[in-house]
Coordinates of C-alpha atoms in Angstrom, one line a residue:
M58 CA -28.4 -8.9 -10.4
T59 CA -28.8 -12.7 -9.8
H60 CA -25.9 -14.9 -9.1
S61 CA -26.3 -18.6 -10.0
I62 CA -24.8 -19.4 -6.6
R63 CA -28.2 -18.7 -5.2
A64 CA -29.4 -22.0 -6.7
L65 CA -27.3 -23.9 -4.2
P66 CA -29.4 -25.5 -1.5
A67 CA -29.6 -23.3 1.6
A68 CA -28.4 -26.2 3.7
C69 CA -25.1 -26.3 1.9
T70 CA -22.7 -25.2 4.6
L71 CA -19.2 -23.7 4.2
A72 CA -17.7 -27.1 5.0
C73 CA -19.6 -29.0 2.4
A74 CA -19.1 -26.3 -0.2
A75 CA -15.3 -26.5 0.4
L76 CA -15.5 -30.2 0.1
L77 CA -17.3 -29.9 -3.2
G78 CA -14.6 -27.6 -4.4
A79 CA -11.8 -30.0 -3.4
C80 CA -13.5 -32.9 -5.1
A81 CA -13.7 -30.9 -8.4
S82 CA -10.3 -29.2 -8.2
G83 CA -9.3 -30.0 -11.7
P84 CA -5.8 -29.7 -13.1
G85 CA -3.4 -26.8 -12.6
V86 CA -4.5 -25.3 -9.3
D87 CA -4.2 -26.1 -5.7
V88 CA -7.4 -25.5 -3.7
S89 CA -6.6 -27.7 -0.8
A90 CA -7.4 -26.7 2.7
V91 CA -4.6 -25.0 4.7
R92 CA -4.3 -25.1 8.4
Q93 CA -2.8 -21.9 9.8
V94 CA 0.1 -22.8 12.1
P95 CA 0.1 -20.5 15.1
Q96 CA 3.5 -18.9 15.6
P97 CA 4.9 -16.2 17.9
A98 CA 5.2 -12.6 16.5
P99 CA 8.6 -12.5 14.8
L100 CA 9.2 -8.8 15.2
A101 CA 9.5 -6.3 18.0
A102 CA 6.2 -4.9 19.3
G103 CA 5.3 -1.7 17.5
W104 CA 7.2 -2.4 14.3
E105 CA 4.1 -1.8 12.3
H106 CA 4.1 1.9 13.3
G107 CA 7.4 2.5 11.4
A108 CA 7.5 3.5 7.8
F109 CA 6.9 0.9 5.0
M110 CA 8.4 0.9 1.6
E111 CA 6.2 -0.1 -1.4
V112 CA 8.3 -2.3 -3.7
F113 CA 7.6 -3.4 -7.2
V114 CA 9.8 -6.4 -7.2
R115 CA 10.1 -6.4 -11.0
S116 CA 11.7 -3.0 -10.9
Y117 CA 13.7 -3.1 -7.7
Q118 CA 16.9 -5.2 -8.2
D119 CA 17.8 -7.9 -10.8
S120 CA 20.1 -10.6 -9.4
D121 CA 20.6 -12.8 -12.5
G122 CA 21.0 -10.3 -15.4
D123 CA 17.8 -11.1 -17.2
G124 CA 16.6 -7.5 -16.9
V125 CA 13.8 -8.3 -14.5
G126 CA 13.9 -7.6 -10.8
D127 CA 13.5 -10.6 -8.5
L128 CA 13.3 -11.8 -4.9
R129 CA 17.0 -12.5 -4.5
G130 CA 17.7 -9.0 -5.8
L131 CA 15.4 -7.5 -3.2
T132 CA 17.1 -9.6 -0.5
Q133 CA 20.4 -8.1 -1.5
R134 CA 19.1 -4.6 -0.9
L135 CA 17.8 -5.2 2.6
P136 CA 20.8 -3.5 4.1
Y137 CA 20.0 -0.3 2.2
L138 CA 16.4 -0.4 3.5
Q139 CA 17.4 -1.1 7.0
A140 CA 19.9 1.8 7.0
L141 CA 17.2 4.1 5.7
G142 CA 15.0 3.2 8.6
I143 CA 12.3 1.2 6.8
K144 CA 10.4 -1.1 9.2
G145 CA 8.1 -2.9 6.7
L146 CA 7.9 -3.8 3.0
W147 CA 4.7 -3.9 1.0
L148 CA 5.4 -6.1 -2.1
M149 CA 3.2 -5.6 -5.1
P150 CA 1.9 -8.9 -6.3
I151 CA 4.5 -11.6 -6.3
T152 CA 2.2 -14.5 -7.2
A153 CA 2.1 -16.1 -10.7
S154 CA 0.2 -13.8 -13.1
G155 CA -1.3 -13.7 -16.5
D156 CA 0.1 -10.2 -17.2
H157 CA 3.7 -11.0 -16.2
D158 CA 4.1 -7.3 -15.2
H159 CA 1.9 -5.6 -12.6
G160 CA 0.8 -8.9 -11.2
Y161 CA -2.8 -8.1 -10.4
A162 CA -4.1 -10.7 -12.8
V163 CA -3.3 -13.8 -10.7
T164 CA -3.1 -17.2 -12.2
D165 CA -2.0 -19.1 -9.1
Y166 CA -2.5 -17.7 -5.6
R167 CA 0.0 -20.1 -4.0
A168 CA 2.9 -19.8 -6.4
I169 CA 5.6 -17.2 -7.0
E170 CA 5.8 -15.4 -10.4
P171 CA 8.5 -17.4 -12.2
A172 CA 10.6 -14.4 -13.2
Y173 CA 10.8 -13.5 -9.5
G174 CA 12.3 -16.8 -8.4
T175 CA 11.0 -19.6 -6.2
L176 CA 9.1 -20.1 -2.9
A177 CA 12.5 -20.9 -1.3
D178 CA 13.7 -17.4 -2.4
F179 CA 10.7 -15.9 -0.8
D180 CA 11.3 -17.8 2.4
E181 CA 14.9 -16.6 2.5
L182 CA 13.7 -13.0 1.9
V183 CA 11.3 -13.2 4.9
R184 CA 14.0 -14.8 7.1
Q185 CA 16.6 -12.1 6.3
A186 CA 14.0 -9.3 6.6
H187 CA 12.9 -10.4 10.0
A188 CA 16.5 -10.7 11.1
R189 CA 16.8 -7.0 10.3
G190 CA 13.6 -6.0 12.0
I191 CA 11.7 -5.6 8.8
G192 CA 8.2 -7.0 8.3
I193 CA 6.8 -8.3 5.0
V194 CA 3.3 -7.5 3.7
I195 CA 2.2 -8.9 0.4
D196 CA -0.4 -7.7 -2.1
Y197 CA -3.4 -10.0 -2.3
V198 CA -6.0 -9.7 -5.0
I199 CA -9.2 -11.1 -3.6
N200 CA -11.8 -9.4 -6.0
H201 CA -10.6 -10.9 -9.3
S202 CA -8.1 -13.2 -11.0
S203 CA -6.6 -13.6 -14.4
S204 CA -8.8 -15.0 -17.1
K205 CA -5.9 -17.4 -17.6
N206 CA -6.3 -18.7 -14.1
P207 CA -7.3 -22.4 -14.3
L208 CA -10.2 -21.7 -11.9
F209 CA -11.7 -19.3 -14.4
E210 CA -11.0 -21.5 -17.4
Q211 CA -12.9 -24.2 -15.7
S212 CA -15.7 -21.8 -14.7
A213 CA -16.0 -20.7 -18.4
A214 CA -15.9 -24.2 -19.8
S215 CA -19.6 -24.8 -19.5
K216 CA -22.7 -23.8 -17.5
T217 CA -22.5 -27.1 -15.7
N218 CA -18.9 -27.1 -14.7
P219 CA -18.5 -27.4 -10.9
R220 CA -16.4 -24.2 -11.0
R221 CA -19.2 -22.2 -12.7
D222 CA -20.2 -20.4 -9.5
W223 CA -16.7 -19.4 -8.6
Y224 CA -17.1 -16.3 -10.8
V225 CA -19.9 -14.0 -11.5
W226 CA -22.0 -15.2 -14.5
E227 CA -25.3 -14.5 -16.1
D228 CA -26.8 -16.7 -18.8
V229 CA -28.1 -13.6 -20.6
K230 CA -25.9 -10.5 -20.7
P231 CA -27.3 -7.8 -18.5
T232 CA -27.8 -4.3 -19.8
G233 CA -27.6 -0.8 -18.2
W234 CA -24.2 -1.3 -16.6
S235 CA -21.3 1.1 -16.8
I236 CA -18.2 1.0 -14.6
F237 CA -15.4 3.4 -15.3
D238 CA -17.3 4.2 -18.5
I239 CA -16.9 0.5 -19.6
D240 CA -19.5 -2.3 -19.8
P241 CA -18.3 -4.8 -17.2
W242 CA -20.2 -7.8 -18.8
N243 CA -18.3 -9.9 -21.3
P244 CA -20.3 -12.2 -23.6
T245 CA -19.1 -15.8 -24.3
P246 CA -20.9 -18.8 -25.8
N247 CA -21.7 -20.0 -22.3
G248 CA -23.1 -16.7 -20.9
A249 CA -21.6 -13.4 -19.8
Y250 CA -19.1 -12.9 -17.1
F251 CA -18.5 -9.8 -14.9
S252 CA -15.2 -8.0 -14.7
Q253 CA -14.8 -4.5 -13.3
F254 CA -11.2 -4.0 -14.2
G255 CA -11.1 -5.4 -17.8
K256 CA -12.1 -8.6 -19.5
E257 CA -8.7 -10.2 -18.6
M258 CA -9.5 -10.0 -14.9
P259 CA -12.9 -11.6 -14.1
D260 CA -14.5 -11.1 -10.7
F261 CA -14.8 -13.9 -8.2
N262 CA -18.2 -14.7 -6.8
L263 CA -17.6 -14.0 -3.1
R264 CA -21.1 -15.1 -2.2
N265 CA -19.9 -18.7 -2.9
P266 CA -18.6 -20.1 0.4
A267 CA -16.2 -22.3 -1.5
V268 CA -14.5 -19.3 -3.0
V269 CA -14.3 -17.6 0.3
Q270 CA -12.7 -20.7 1.9
Y271 CA -10.2 -20.9 -1.0
H272 CA -9.1 -17.3 -0.4
L273 CA -8.9 -17.8 3.4
D274 CA -6.8 -20.9 2.8
S275 CA -4.5 -19.1 0.4
L276 CA -4.0 -16.2 2.8
R277 CA -3.1 -18.8 5.5
F278 CA -0.7 -20.4 3.1
W279 CA 1.3 -17.1 3.0
I280 CA 1.1 -16.6 6.7
N281 CA 2.6 -20.1 7.2
H282 CA 5.4 -18.8 5.0
G283 CA 6.1 -16.0 7.4
V284 CA 4.3 -12.9 5.9
D285 CA 3.3 -10.3 8.5
G286 CA 0.2 -9.1 6.7
F287 CA -1.5 -8.2 3.5
R288 CA -2.4 -5.3 1.4
I289 CA -5.9 -6.2 0.0
D290 CA -6.6 -4.8 -3.5
A291 CA -9.9 -3.2 -4.5
V292 CA -11.9 -3.8 -1.4
G293 CA -14.6 -1.4 -2.4
H294 CA -15.6 -3.7 -5.3
L295 CA -16.1 -7.1 -3.7
F296 CA -19.9 -7.4 -4.0
E297 CA -22.4 -6.1 -6.5
N298 CA -26.1 -5.4 -6.1
G299 CA -27.1 -4.2 -9.5
P300 CA -25.9 -1.6 -12.0
K301 CA -26.1 1.2 -9.4
G302 CA -24.6 -0.9 -6.6
W303 CA -21.2 -2.1 -7.7
S304 CA -19.1 -0.2 -5.2
L305 CA -18.9 0.2 -1.4
Q306 CA -21.7 -2.2 -0.7
P307 CA -22.3 -3.1 3.0
E308 CA -21.1 -6.7 2.5
N309 CA -17.6 -5.4 1.7
Y310 CA -17.0 -4.1 5.2
A311 CA -18.3 -7.1 7.0
F312 CA -16.4 -9.4 4.7
M313 CA -13.0 -7.7 5.3
A314 CA -13.7 -7.7 9.1
R315 CA -14.3 -11.5 8.9
V316 CA -11.1 -12.1 7.0
R317 CA -9.1 -10.1 9.5
R318 CA -10.6 -11.9 12.4
E319 CA -10.0 -15.3 11.0
L320 CA -6.3 -14.7 10.3
D321 CA -5.4 -13.1 13.6
I322 CA -5.5 -16.4 15.5
D323 CA -2.1 -16.0 17.2
H324 CA -1.2 -12.3 16.9
P325 CA -2.4 -9.4 14.9
H326 CA -1.3 -9.2 11.3
V327 CA -1.2 -6.0 9.2
M328 CA -4.2 -5.6 6.9
V329 CA -4.2 -2.5 4.8
C330 CA -6.9 -2.0 2.3
E331 CA -7.2 -0.1 -1.0
S332 CA -10.4 1.8 -1.3
P333 CA -10.2 5.2 -2.9
G334 CA -14.0 5.6 -2.6
D335 CA -14.1 5.2 1.2
P336 CA -10.6 5.0 2.8
I337 CA -11.7 6.2 6.3
G338 CA -14.6 3.7 6.4
F339 CA -12.3 0.7 5.8
A340 CA -9.8 2.0 8.3
R341 CA -12.3 1.6 11.1
Q342 CA -11.5 -1.3 13.4
D343 CA -14.6 -3.2 12.4
A344 CA -13.3 -3.5 8.8
C345 CA -9.7 -3.6 7.7
G346 CA -8.1 -1.6 10.5
A347 CA -5.9 0.3 8.0
S348 CA -6.5 1.9 4.7
F349 CA -4.7 4.1 2.2
A350 CA -5.4 7.7 2.8
F351 CA -6.6 8.7 -0.7
G352 CA -7.7 12.3 -0.7
H353 CA -5.1 13.2 2.0
S354 CA -2.4 12.2 -0.4
D355 CA -3.8 14.7 -2.9
A356 CA -3.8 17.4 -0.2
L357 CA -0.2 16.6 0.7
V358 CA 1.0 17.1 -2.8
K359 CA -1.0 20.3 -3.3
A360 CA 0.3 21.7 0.0
G361 CA 3.8 21.0 -1.2
R362 CA 3.1 23.3 -4.0
G363 CA 1.9 26.0 -1.6
D364 CA -1.8 25.7 -2.0
E365 CA -3.3 27.4 1.2
K366 CA -6.5 25.4 1.2
A367 CA -4.6 22.1 0.9
I368 CA -2.3 23.2 3.8
H369 CA -5.4 23.6 6.0
D370 CA -6.7 20.2 4.8
V371 CA -3.4 18.5 5.7
A372 CA -3.4 20.1 9.1
D373 CA -7.0 19.1 9.9
Y374 CA -7.1 15.6 8.4
F375 CA -6.2 13.7 11.6
L376 CA -8.6 15.6 13.7
T377 CA -11.3 13.2 12.4
A378 CA -9.5 10.4 10.5
P379 CA -8.4 7.4 12.5
D380 CA -4.8 6.8 13.2
G381 CA -4.9 3.6 11.1
M382 CA -4.5 5.4 7.8
A383 CA -1.7 4.4 5.4
T384 CA -0.3 7.7 4.2
M385 CA 1.5 8.3 0.9
V386 CA 2.4 11.0 -1.7
S387 CA 2.4 8.6 -4.6
N388 CA 2.1 4.9 -5.5
H389 CA 2.1 2.6 -8.5
D390 CA -1.1 3.8 -10.1
H391 CA -1.2 6.9 -12.3
F392 CA -4.7 7.7 -11.0
A393 CA -3.0 8.4 -7.6
G394 CA -0.8 11.1 -9.2
K395 CA 2.7 11.5 -10.5
R396 CA 5.9 10.7 -8.7
L397 CA 6.5 13.4 -6.1
W398 CA 9.6 14.8 -7.9
D399 CA 7.6 15.4 -11.0
A400 CA 4.6 16.7 -9.1
M401 CA 6.8 19.3 -7.4
G402 CA 8.4 20.4 -10.8
G403 CA 11.8 19.0 -9.8
D404 CA 12.1 21.4 -6.8
P405 CA 13.9 19.5 -4.0
A406 CA 12.8 22.0 -1.3
R407 CA 9.2 21.4 -2.2
V408 CA 9.7 17.6 -2.3
R409 CA 11.0 17.9 1.3
V410 CA 8.1 19.9 2.7
A411 CA 5.6 17.8 0.9
A412 CA 7.1 14.6 2.3
A413 CA 7.6 15.9 5.8
A414 CA 3.9 15.8 6.8
Y415 CA 3.2 12.2 5.9
L416 CA 6.4 11.1 7.5
L417 CA 5.7 13.0 10.8
Q418 CA 1.9 13.0 11.1
P419 CA -0.2 10.1 12.5
G420 CA -0.8 7.1 10.4
T421 CA 1.7 4.8 8.8
P422 CA 3.8 6.2 6.0
Y423 CA 4.1 4.1 2.8
V424 CA 7.1 5.3 0.8
Y425 CA 6.9 4.4 -2.8
Y426 CA 10.3 3.0 -3.9
G427 CA 12.5 5.7 -5.3
E428 CA 10.6 8.6 -3.7
E429 CA 13.3 8.7 -1.0
L430 CA 15.7 9.7 -3.9
G431 CA 13.4 12.2 -5.7
M432 CA 13.3 9.7 -8.5
S433 CA 11.4 10.9 -11.6
A434 CA 9.2 9.1 -14.1
A435 CA 10.6 6.4 -16.3
A436 CA 11.3 7.3 -19.9
T437 CA 8.2 5.7 -21.4
D438 CA 4.8 6.9 -22.7
D439 CA 2.8 4.4 -20.6
P440 CA 1.3 6.4 -17.6
D441 CA 1.6 3.4 -15.2
G442 CA 5.0 2.4 -16.6
Q443 CA 6.3 5.9 -15.9
L444 CA 5.7 5.2 -12.2
R445 CA 7.1 1.7 -12.3
G446 CA 10.6 2.2 -13.7
P447 CA 13.8 0.4 -12.4
M448 CA 15.1 1.6 -9.1
S449 CA 17.9 4.2 -9.5
W450 CA 20.9 2.7 -7.7
T451 CA 23.9 4.2 -9.6
P452 CA 24.4 6.9 -12.3
A453 CA 24.6 4.0 -14.7
G454 CA 21.5 2.3 -13.3
G455 CA 22.7 -0.5 -11.1
F456 CA 19.4 -2.3 -11.5
S457 CA 20.6 -5.1 -13.8
A458 CA 23.8 -6.4 -15.4
G459 CA 21.6 -7.0 -18.5
R460 CA 19.2 -4.8 -20.4
P461 CA 16.4 -3.6 -18.0
Y462 CA 13.0 -4.6 -19.1
R463 CA 11.8 -0.9 -18.8
P464 CA 13.6 2.4 -19.4
A465 CA 15.3 4.1 -16.5
S466 CA 14.2 7.2 -14.6
T467 CA 14.7 10.5 -16.5
N468 CA 16.9 11.9 -13.7
L469 CA 18.9 8.7 -13.1
A470 CA 22.3 10.5 -13.6
T471 CA 21.7 12.8 -10.7
H472 CA 19.2 11.2 -8.4
N473 CA 20.5 7.7 -7.5
A474 CA 21.2 6.0 -4.3
Q475 CA 25.0 6.0 -4.8
A476 CA 25.3 9.7 -5.4
E477 CA 22.8 10.8 -2.8
A478 CA 24.4 8.7 0.0
R479 CA 27.4 11.0 -0.3
D480 CA 25.4 14.2 -0.2
P481 CA 24.1 15.4 3.2
G482 CA 21.7 17.8 1.5
S483 CA 20.1 15.1 -0.7
V484 CA 16.5 14.0 -0.7
L485 CA 17.8 10.6 0.6
A486 CA 19.4 12.3 3.6
F487 CA 16.2 14.1 4.3
Y488 CA 14.1 10.9 4.2
A489 CA 16.7 9.2 6.5
A490 CA 16.5 12.0 8.9
M491 CA 12.7 12.0 9.0
L492 CA 12.6 8.2 9.5
R493 CA 15.2 8.4 12.2
L494 CA 12.9 10.9 14.1
R495 CA 10.0 8.5 13.7
N496 CA 12.0 5.5 14.9
T497 CA 13.5 7.2 17.9
H498 CA 10.7 9.4 19.1
S499 CA 7.6 7.5 20.3
S500 CA 5.5 10.7 20.2
I501 CA 6.0 10.9 16.4
A502 CA 5.4 7.2 15.9
T503 CA 2.3 6.8 17.9
G504 CA 1.5 9.9 19.9
R505 CA -1.7 11.9 19.9
Y506 CA -2.1 14.6 17.3
V507 CA -2.6 17.9 19.1
A508 CA -3.2 21.6 18.2
P509 CA -2.7 21.7 14.4
R510 CA -2.6 25.3 13.2
V511 CA -1.9 27.2 10.0
D512 CA -0.4 30.7 10.0
G513 CA -0.2 31.9 6.4
R514 CA 1.6 29.0 4.6
T515 CA 3.2 27.7 7.8
M516 CA 1.7 24.6 9.4
S517 CA 2.4 23.4 12.9
F518 CA 1.2 20.5 15.0
Q519 CA 2.2 18.7 18.1
R520 CA 2.6 15.0 18.9
V521 CA 2.2 13.9 22.5
D522 CA 2.4 10.7 24.5
A523 CA 3.1 9.7 28.1
R524 CA 6.9 10.0 27.6
E525 CA 7.5 13.0 25.4
H526 CA 6.1 16.0 23.5
T527 CA 7.2 17.1 20.1
V528 CA 6.4 20.1 17.8
V529 CA 6.6 20.1 14.0
V530 CA 6.7 23.3 12.0
I531 CA 6.6 23.2 8.2
N532 CA 6.7 26.4 6.0
Y533 CA 5.3 25.7 2.6
G534 CA 5.8 29.3 1.5
E535 CA 8.7 30.8 -0.6
T536 CA 9.1 33.6 1.9
A537 CA 9.9 33.5 5.6
G538 CA 7.0 32.7 7.9
G539 CA 6.3 31.7 11.4
A540 CA 4.1 29.5 13.6
R541 CA 2.3 30.6 16.8
I542 CA 2.5 27.6 19.1
A543 CA 0.1 27.4 22.0
G544 CA -0.9 24.9 24.7
L545 CA 2.6 24.1 25.8
P546 CA 3.6 23.8 29.5
A547 CA 4.4 27.1 31.2
N548 CA 7.9 28.3 30.3
A549 CA 8.6 25.1 28.4
R550 CA 11.8 24.9 26.3
L551 CA 11.7 23.8 22.7
Q552 CA 14.9 22.1 21.7
R553 CA 15.3 21.9 18.0
I554 CA 16.2 18.3 16.9
H555 CA 15.8 18.9 13.2
P556 CA 17.6 20.4 11.4
A557 CA 20.7 19.7 13.5
G558 CA 23.0 22.6 14.3
P559 CA 23.4 25.4 16.7
G560 CA 20.6 27.8 17.5
G561 CA 16.9 27.4 16.6
D562 CA 15.8 26.6 20.2
A563 CA 12.9 28.5 21.6
A564 CA 11.1 29.1 25.0
A565 CA 7.4 29.4 25.8
A566 CA 6.0 32.1 28.0
A567 CA 4.2 31.6 31.2
D568 CA 1.0 31.1 29.2
G569 CA 2.5 28.2 27.2
A570 CA 2.7 30.2 23.9
V571 CA 5.7 30.8 21.7
A572 CA 6.3 32.2 18.2
V573 CA 8.6 30.1 16.1
P574 CA 10.2 31.7 13.0
A575 CA 10.3 29.5 9.8
A576 CA 12.6 30.0 6.9
P577 CA 11.2 29.6 3.4
L578 CA 10.3 26.0 2.4
S579 CA 11.6 24.6 5.7
V580 CA 10.9 21.7 8.2
Q581 CA 11.7 22.0 11.9
V582 CA 11.1 19.5 14.7
F583 CA 11.3 20.4 18.4
L584 CA 11.4 18.4 21.6
V585 CA 9.5 20.0 24.4
S586 CA 10.8 20.0 27.9
R587 CA 9.7 21.8 31.1

């Protein structure tokens, strides 16, 4: 495929291309250069190893009664998140959008979606989150924009428009293409434009230096407003090299590595990338440094249902995967699966064992909002909408004083934050206990992953650092099981720190081995001492 950007003179440098863009900015969009202001890290060292919460602002908390969640509402809920043990928030797109829902069709990369509030509201959210030791990571859509974005409207206006090469165009519509069983080329009177995720979201031409500079400047804009990092959408789709080369091209990895380097001028920022096609490749330090662990997430869910092969897959994953994986059991996209409560058939014991591994294994757990309650799907036929329902705060909803824009979860009456906060056996209490372990035991947060083993349907593994040694035992079976633990110090003692209560301790023999019984569908964590 030929991009018209190649007609630019080879001597056109990044600087002159950026200048060209600034001179032809046109109405309705800010493409000015942004100087990143160096600033000290606002959070305690190691905060990024704690658990994150993925939040869909539209569905989290409405502060003004219009039925739509907003930034002020999220700010009001920071005490809940802090008490739960959350150390970071990933906000799905908060920028102005053409869809006014999911937000991935961006119309202005430097403006807040109006329904969510103002830039001042965002600044206050960041200030209060940092005061509570919580970092803020925002979604950034670098591959494509909304077709309503003024940049694309200018690009589509004529073949001679200065913005023409900001997007991927061909004068004659190419043939032989199919992406997700859809032709990605969209004919117009001025040629055909390329869009991998629907005609409403045209792809940027990231071979144009001015486009790259614009995105770098927009990322710097948000860093200057205090964000601690970015979740970058669809990194496997940034560059295309013909109808068979539209995904996972070599340029994608180098491009993301460049972006990360150029932003970390004062201290490292979180950069977690979405690439279902190659999550491990993008998690390597020469690319994003962190990536969502698609594949592992499927195994976690299947293991929760007792699938023996999946239990082995979960146990073995971090023997080869880098620690910089963002682990999860669900997210906002239906292709990633159902909400965990629904995937486990509404069985709270299976929800707990499925969740335990991603909360206690290496990587950084990303808890999708409501999973800590066992929240079920919203009462709608839309597959993505089912995953993006209003947060269940009280038996009556608690999300909005007005009529919520989307129906509530189907189990709202029983699985809500108010009711579960009073129940020590709730899913919420379990999540709080797991996050407390992660936040208070360095071996669980950042320790090495040692001696994973599966005995029947019981999985065990060890986490070790210079200060401490922990052992985790998870029985995914409906009958009693046991784990054979080896490699411990001679005659070591295993003090059970979860669940709390008398008994449950164990002692290793002189050869460092011990058998640990495991009740059906149970999670145990031990602290090892000599």
